[in-house]
Coordinates of C-alpha atoms and ligand atoms in Angstrom, one line a residue:
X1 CA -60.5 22.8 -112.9
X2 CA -63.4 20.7 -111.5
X3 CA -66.3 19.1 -113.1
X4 CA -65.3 17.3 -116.1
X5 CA -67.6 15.9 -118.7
X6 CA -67.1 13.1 -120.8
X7 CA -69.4 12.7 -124.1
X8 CA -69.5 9.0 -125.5
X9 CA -69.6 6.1 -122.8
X10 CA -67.9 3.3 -125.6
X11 CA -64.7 1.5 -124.7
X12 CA -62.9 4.3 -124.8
X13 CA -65.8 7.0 -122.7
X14 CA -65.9 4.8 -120.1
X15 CA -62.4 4.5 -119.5
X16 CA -62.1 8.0 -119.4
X17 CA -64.8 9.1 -116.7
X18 CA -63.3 6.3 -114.6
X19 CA -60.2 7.6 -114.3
X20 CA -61.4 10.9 -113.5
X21 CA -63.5 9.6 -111.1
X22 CA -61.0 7.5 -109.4
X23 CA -58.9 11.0 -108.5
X24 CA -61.7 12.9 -107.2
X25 CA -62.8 14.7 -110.1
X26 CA -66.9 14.8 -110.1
X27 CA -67.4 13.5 -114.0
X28 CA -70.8 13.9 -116.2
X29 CA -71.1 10.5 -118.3
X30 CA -72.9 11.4 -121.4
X31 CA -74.3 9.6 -124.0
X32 CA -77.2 9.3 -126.6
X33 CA -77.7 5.6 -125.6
X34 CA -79.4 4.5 -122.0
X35 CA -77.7 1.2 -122.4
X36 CA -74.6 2.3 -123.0
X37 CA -74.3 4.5 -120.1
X38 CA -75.8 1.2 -118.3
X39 CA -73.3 -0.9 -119.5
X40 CA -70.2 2.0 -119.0
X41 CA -71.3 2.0 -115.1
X42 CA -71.3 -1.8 -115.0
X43 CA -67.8 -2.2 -116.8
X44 CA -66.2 1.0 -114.5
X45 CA -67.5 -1.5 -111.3
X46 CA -65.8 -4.3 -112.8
X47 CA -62.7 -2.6 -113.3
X48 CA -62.4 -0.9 -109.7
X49 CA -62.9 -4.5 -108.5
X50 CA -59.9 -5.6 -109.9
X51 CA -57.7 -2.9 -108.8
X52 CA -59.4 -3.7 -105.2
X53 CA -57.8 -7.1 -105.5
X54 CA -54.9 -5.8 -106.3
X55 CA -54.4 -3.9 -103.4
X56 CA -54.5 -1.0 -104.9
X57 CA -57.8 0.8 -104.0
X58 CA -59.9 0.6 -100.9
X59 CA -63.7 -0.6 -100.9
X60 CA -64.3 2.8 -99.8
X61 CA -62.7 3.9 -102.6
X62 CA -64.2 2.1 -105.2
X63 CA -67.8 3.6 -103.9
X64 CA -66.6 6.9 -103.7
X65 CA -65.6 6.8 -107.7
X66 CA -68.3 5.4 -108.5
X67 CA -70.5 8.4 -107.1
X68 CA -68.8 10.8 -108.5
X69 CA -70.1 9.3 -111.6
X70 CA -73.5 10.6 -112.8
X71 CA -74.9 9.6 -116.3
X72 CA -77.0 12.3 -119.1
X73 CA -78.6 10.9 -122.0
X74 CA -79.1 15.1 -122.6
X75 CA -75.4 16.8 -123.9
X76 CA -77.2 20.3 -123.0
X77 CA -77.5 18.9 -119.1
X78 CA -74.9 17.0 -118.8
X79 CA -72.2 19.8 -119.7
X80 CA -73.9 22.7 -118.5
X81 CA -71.4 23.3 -115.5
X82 CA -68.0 21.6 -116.9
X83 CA -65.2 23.4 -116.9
X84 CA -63.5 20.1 -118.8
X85 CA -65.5 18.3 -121.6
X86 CA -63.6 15.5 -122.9
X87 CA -65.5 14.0 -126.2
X88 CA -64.9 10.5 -127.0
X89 CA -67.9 9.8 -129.7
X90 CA -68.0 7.4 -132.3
X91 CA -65.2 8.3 -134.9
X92 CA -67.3 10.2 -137.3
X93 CA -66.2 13.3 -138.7
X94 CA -69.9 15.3 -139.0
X95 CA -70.8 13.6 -135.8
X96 CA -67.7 15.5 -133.6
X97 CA -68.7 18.2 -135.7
X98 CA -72.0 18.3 -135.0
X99 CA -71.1 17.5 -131.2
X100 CA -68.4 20.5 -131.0
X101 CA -71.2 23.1 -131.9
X102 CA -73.3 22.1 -129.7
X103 CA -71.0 21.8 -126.7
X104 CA -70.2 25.6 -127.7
X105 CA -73.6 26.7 -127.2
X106 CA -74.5 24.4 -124.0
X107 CA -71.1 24.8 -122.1
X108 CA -69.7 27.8 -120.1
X109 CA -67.7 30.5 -122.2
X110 CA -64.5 29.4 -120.2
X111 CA -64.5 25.6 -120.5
X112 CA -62.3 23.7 -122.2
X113 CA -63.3 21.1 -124.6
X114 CA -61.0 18.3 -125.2
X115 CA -61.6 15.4 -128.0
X116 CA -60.2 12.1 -127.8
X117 CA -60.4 11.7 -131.5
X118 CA -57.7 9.2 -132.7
X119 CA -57.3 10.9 -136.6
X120 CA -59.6 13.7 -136.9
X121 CA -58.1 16.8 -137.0
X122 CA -58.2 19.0 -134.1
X123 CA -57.8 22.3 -135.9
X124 CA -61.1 21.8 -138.0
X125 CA -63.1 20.4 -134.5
X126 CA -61.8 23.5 -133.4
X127 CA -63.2 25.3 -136.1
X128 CA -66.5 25.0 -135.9
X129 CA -66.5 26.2 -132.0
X130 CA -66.7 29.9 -130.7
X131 CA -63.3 29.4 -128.9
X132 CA -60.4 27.4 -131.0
X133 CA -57.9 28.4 -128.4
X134 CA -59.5 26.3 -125.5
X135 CA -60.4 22.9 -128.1
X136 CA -57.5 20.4 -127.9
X137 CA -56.9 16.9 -128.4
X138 CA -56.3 14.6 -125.5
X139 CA -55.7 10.6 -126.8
X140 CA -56.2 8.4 -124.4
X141 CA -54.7 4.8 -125.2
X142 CA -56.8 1.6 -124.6
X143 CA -57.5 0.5 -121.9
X144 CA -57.5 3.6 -120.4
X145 CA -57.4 2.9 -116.4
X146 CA -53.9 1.1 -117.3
X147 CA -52.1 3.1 -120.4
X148 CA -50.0 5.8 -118.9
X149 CA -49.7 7.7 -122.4
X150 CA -52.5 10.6 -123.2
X151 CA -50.9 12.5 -126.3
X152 CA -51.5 15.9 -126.2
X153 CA -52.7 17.6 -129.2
X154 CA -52.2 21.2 -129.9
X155 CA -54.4 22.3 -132.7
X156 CA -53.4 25.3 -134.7
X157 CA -54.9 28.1 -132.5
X158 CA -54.7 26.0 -129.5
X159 CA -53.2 28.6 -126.4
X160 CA -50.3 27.9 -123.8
X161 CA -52.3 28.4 -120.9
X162 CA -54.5 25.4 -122.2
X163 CA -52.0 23.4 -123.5
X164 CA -50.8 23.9 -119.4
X165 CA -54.0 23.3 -118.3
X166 CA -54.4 19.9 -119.8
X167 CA -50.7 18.4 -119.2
X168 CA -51.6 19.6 -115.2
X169 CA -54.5 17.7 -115.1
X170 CA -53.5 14.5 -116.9
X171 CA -50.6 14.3 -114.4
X172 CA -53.5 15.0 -111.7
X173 CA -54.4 11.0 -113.2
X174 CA -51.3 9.7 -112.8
X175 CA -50.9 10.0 -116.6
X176 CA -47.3 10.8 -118.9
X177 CA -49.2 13.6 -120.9
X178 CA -46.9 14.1 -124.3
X179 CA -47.5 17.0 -126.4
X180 CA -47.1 17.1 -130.1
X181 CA -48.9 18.9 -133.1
X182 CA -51.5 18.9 -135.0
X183 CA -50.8 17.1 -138.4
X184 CA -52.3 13.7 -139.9
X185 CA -52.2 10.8 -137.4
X186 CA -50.5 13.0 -134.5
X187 CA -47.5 10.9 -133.3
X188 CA -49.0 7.8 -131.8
X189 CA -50.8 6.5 -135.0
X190 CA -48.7 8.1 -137.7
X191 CA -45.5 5.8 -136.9
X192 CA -47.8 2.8 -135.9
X193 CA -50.3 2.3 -138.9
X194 CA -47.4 2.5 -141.4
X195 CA -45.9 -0.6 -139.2
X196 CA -49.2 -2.4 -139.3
X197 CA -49.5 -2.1 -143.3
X198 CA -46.2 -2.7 -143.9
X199 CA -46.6 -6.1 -141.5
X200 CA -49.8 -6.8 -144.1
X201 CA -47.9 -6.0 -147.2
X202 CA -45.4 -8.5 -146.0
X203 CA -48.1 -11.1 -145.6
X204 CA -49.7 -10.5 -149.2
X205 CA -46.3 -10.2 -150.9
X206 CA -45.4 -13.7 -149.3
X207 CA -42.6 -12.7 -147.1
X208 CA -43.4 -14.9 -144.3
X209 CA -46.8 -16.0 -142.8
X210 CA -48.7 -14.7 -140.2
X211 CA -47.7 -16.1 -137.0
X212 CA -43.4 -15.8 -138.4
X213 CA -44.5 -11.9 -139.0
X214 CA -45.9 -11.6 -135.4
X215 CA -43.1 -13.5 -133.8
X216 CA -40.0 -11.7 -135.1
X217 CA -41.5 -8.3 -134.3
X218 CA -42.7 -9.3 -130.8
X219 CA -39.7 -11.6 -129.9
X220 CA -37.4 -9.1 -132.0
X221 CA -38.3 -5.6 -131.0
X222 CA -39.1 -6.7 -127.6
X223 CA -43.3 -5.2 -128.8
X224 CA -45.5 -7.2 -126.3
X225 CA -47.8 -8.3 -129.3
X226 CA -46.9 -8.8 -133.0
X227 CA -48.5 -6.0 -135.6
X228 CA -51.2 -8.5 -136.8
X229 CA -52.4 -9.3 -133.5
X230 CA -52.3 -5.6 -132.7
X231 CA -54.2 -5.0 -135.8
X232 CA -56.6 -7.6 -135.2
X233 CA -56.8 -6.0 -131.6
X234 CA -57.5 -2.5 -132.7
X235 CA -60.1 -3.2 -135.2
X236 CA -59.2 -3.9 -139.4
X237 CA -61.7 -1.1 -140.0
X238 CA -60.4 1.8 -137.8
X239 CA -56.5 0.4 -139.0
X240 CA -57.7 1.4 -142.9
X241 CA -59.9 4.4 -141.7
X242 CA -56.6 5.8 -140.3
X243 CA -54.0 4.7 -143.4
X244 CA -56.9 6.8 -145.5
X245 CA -56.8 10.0 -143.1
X246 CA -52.9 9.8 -143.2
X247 CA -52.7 9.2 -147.0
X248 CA -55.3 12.0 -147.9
X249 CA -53.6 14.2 -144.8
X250 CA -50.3 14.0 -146.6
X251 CA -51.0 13.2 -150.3
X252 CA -48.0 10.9 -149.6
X253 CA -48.2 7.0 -151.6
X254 CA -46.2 5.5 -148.7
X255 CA -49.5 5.5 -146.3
X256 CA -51.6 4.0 -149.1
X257 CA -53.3 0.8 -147.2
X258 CA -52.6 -2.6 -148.4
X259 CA -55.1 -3.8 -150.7
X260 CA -55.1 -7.0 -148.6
X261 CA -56.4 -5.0 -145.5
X262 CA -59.0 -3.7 -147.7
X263 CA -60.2 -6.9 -148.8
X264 CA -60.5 -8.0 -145.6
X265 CA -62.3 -5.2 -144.5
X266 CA -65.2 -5.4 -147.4
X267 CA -65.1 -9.0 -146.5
X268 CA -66.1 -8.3 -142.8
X269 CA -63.2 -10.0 -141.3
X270 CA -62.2 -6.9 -139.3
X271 CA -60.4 -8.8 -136.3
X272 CA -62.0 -9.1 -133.0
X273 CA -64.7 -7.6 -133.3
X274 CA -66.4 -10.3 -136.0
X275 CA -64.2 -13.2 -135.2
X276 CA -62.0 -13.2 -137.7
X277 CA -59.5 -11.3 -139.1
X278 CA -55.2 -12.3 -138.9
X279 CA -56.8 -15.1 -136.2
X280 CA -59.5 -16.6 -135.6
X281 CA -61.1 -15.2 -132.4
X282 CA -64.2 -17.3 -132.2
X283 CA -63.4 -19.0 -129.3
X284 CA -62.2 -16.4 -127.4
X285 CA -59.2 -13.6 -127.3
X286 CA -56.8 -16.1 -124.6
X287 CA -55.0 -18.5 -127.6
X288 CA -53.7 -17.5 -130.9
X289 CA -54.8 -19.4 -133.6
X290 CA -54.2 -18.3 -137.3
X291 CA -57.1 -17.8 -139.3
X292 CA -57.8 -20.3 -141.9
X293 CA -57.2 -19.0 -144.3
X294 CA -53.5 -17.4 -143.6
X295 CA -52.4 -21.3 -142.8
Ligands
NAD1 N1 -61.0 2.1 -129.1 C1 -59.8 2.6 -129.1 O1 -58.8 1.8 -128.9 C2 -59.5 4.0 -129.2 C3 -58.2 4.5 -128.7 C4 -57.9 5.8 -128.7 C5 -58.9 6.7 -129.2 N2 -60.1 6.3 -129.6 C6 -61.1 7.3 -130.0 O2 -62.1 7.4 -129.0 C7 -63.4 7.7 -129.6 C8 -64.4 6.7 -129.1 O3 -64.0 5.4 -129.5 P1 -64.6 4.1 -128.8 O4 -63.7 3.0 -129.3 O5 -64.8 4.3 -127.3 O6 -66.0 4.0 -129.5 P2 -67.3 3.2 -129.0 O7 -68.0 2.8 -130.3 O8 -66.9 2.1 -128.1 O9 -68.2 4.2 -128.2 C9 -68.7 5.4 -128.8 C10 -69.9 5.8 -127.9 O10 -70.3 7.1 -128.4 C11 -71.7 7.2 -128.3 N3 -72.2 8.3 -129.1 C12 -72.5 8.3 -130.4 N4 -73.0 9.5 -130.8 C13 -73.1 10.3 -129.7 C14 -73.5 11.6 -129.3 N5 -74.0 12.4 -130.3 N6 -73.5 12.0 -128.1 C15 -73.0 11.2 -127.1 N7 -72.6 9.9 -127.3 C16 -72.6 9.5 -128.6 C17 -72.2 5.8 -128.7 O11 -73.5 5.5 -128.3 C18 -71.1 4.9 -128.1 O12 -71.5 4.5 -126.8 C19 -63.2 7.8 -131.1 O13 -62.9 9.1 -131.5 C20 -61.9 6.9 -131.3 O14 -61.2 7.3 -132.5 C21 -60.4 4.9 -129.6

């Protein structure tokens, strides 16, 4: 396994070719925006900085990961000789659709094409591809230069040998690859939305406010962050666009979202992202303040 891929150079694409980079691997950094490829190169630079600080990489090093980094705006040339394609798009089902038919036609019969999709089924990417055996999920976690976890995700014809493949070379990153199966939500986000809604349904029921929520899970469960915060962190929006992939995947009323998280979404206060959403991010992501309106 050499050249590797990577389609989508977002938070998440960038992340991804950098750590691939960073252990040798010659990457393809794909996507359908100039700027963000721009902007991916820029934050990957950043990034090495700090572990340079740190101690932990030499100047050297940090040059030679950054040229094994070379940006497409064209899918067709960027994947034409990856034996790894690892698709990290914008969460859209027809778009990873769309993008998994063309990476059949453009890529070499043998490669592997990996998505980093955090709810879409596998199984139907894979469907839509001229080899289901080789698609699989790999799930990164954010950020990804510093989350150990990748959770492997076997899709319904996915094969041993690739499942192998792809645990090899996550190790090859210094990563704890997990498998699991291919059902709603995987593992990862199956057990932690259903925490998240349950923290908001304590919140619009009137169990205890915002920042009591976040404090007895953080301080009680040892969690480095309370649910709220890590909801607020994650984005309100993808948070409900996973409850509805888990609750239509199972046809199960216990993943039905909280209609306060759906308000909140409609209402554009979506965490981070707009400034607003549990806290009030406005001034920045370093102090917690409650938002307004939860005081
Ligand atoms: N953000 C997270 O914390 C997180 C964690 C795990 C998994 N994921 C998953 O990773 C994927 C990417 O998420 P993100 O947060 O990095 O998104 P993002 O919005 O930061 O980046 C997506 C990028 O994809 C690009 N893109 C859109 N259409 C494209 C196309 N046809 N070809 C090439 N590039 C295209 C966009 O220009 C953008 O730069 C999603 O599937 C998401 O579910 C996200």
């Amino acid at each position: 396994m050499k050249k590797i891929a990577v389609i989508g150079s977002g938070t998440m694409g960038n992340g991804i070719a950098h750590v691939f980079a960073q252990n040798g691997f010659p990457v393809a950094l794909v996507d359908i925006n100039e700027q963000a490829l721009q902007k991916a190169l820029a934050t990957i630079s950043k990034n090495l900085d700090r572990i340079v600080a740190k101690g932990n990489l030499t100047e050297d090093q940090k040059e030679k990961t950054l040229q094994n980094i070379t940006t497409y705006t064209s899918l067709q040339e960027g994947v034409k000789e990856a034996d790894l394609v690892v698709e990290a798009a914008t969460e859209n089902v027809d778009l990873k659709l769309k993008i998994f038919k063309d990476l059949a036609a453009a890529t070499k019969p043998e490669a592997i094409l990996a998505s980093n999709t955090s709810s879409i089924s596998i199984t139907k990417i894979a469907s839509v591809t001229d080899r289901p055996d080789k698609v699989i999920g790999m799930h990164f976690m954010n950020p990804v230069p510093v989350m150990k976890l990748v959770e492997i995700i076997r899709g319904y014809s996915t094969s041993d040998e690739v499942t192998a493949e792809i645990m090899e070379i996550s190790k090859q990153l210094s990563k704890v690859p997990t498998e699991c199966n291919d059902y709603p939500g995987f593992v990862a986000n199956r057990i932690l939305m259903p925490m998240i809604n349950e923290a908001i349904y304590s919140l619009y029921e009137g169990v205890a406010g915002v920042e009591e929520i976040d404090t007895i899970m953080k301080l009680g469960m040892a969690h480095p962050m309370g649910p709220l915060q890590l909801a607020d962190f994650i984005g309100l929006d993808v948070c409900l666009s996973i409850l509805n992939v888990l609750y239509d995947g199972f046809g199960n009323p216990k993943y039905a979202p909280c209609p306060l998280l759906v308000n909140m979404v409609q209402a554009d206060h979506k965490g981070i992202k707009s400034g607003n959403g549990f806290y009030s991010w406005t001034h920045g992501t370093k102090d917690l303040i409650v938002a307004e309106r939860f005081r």
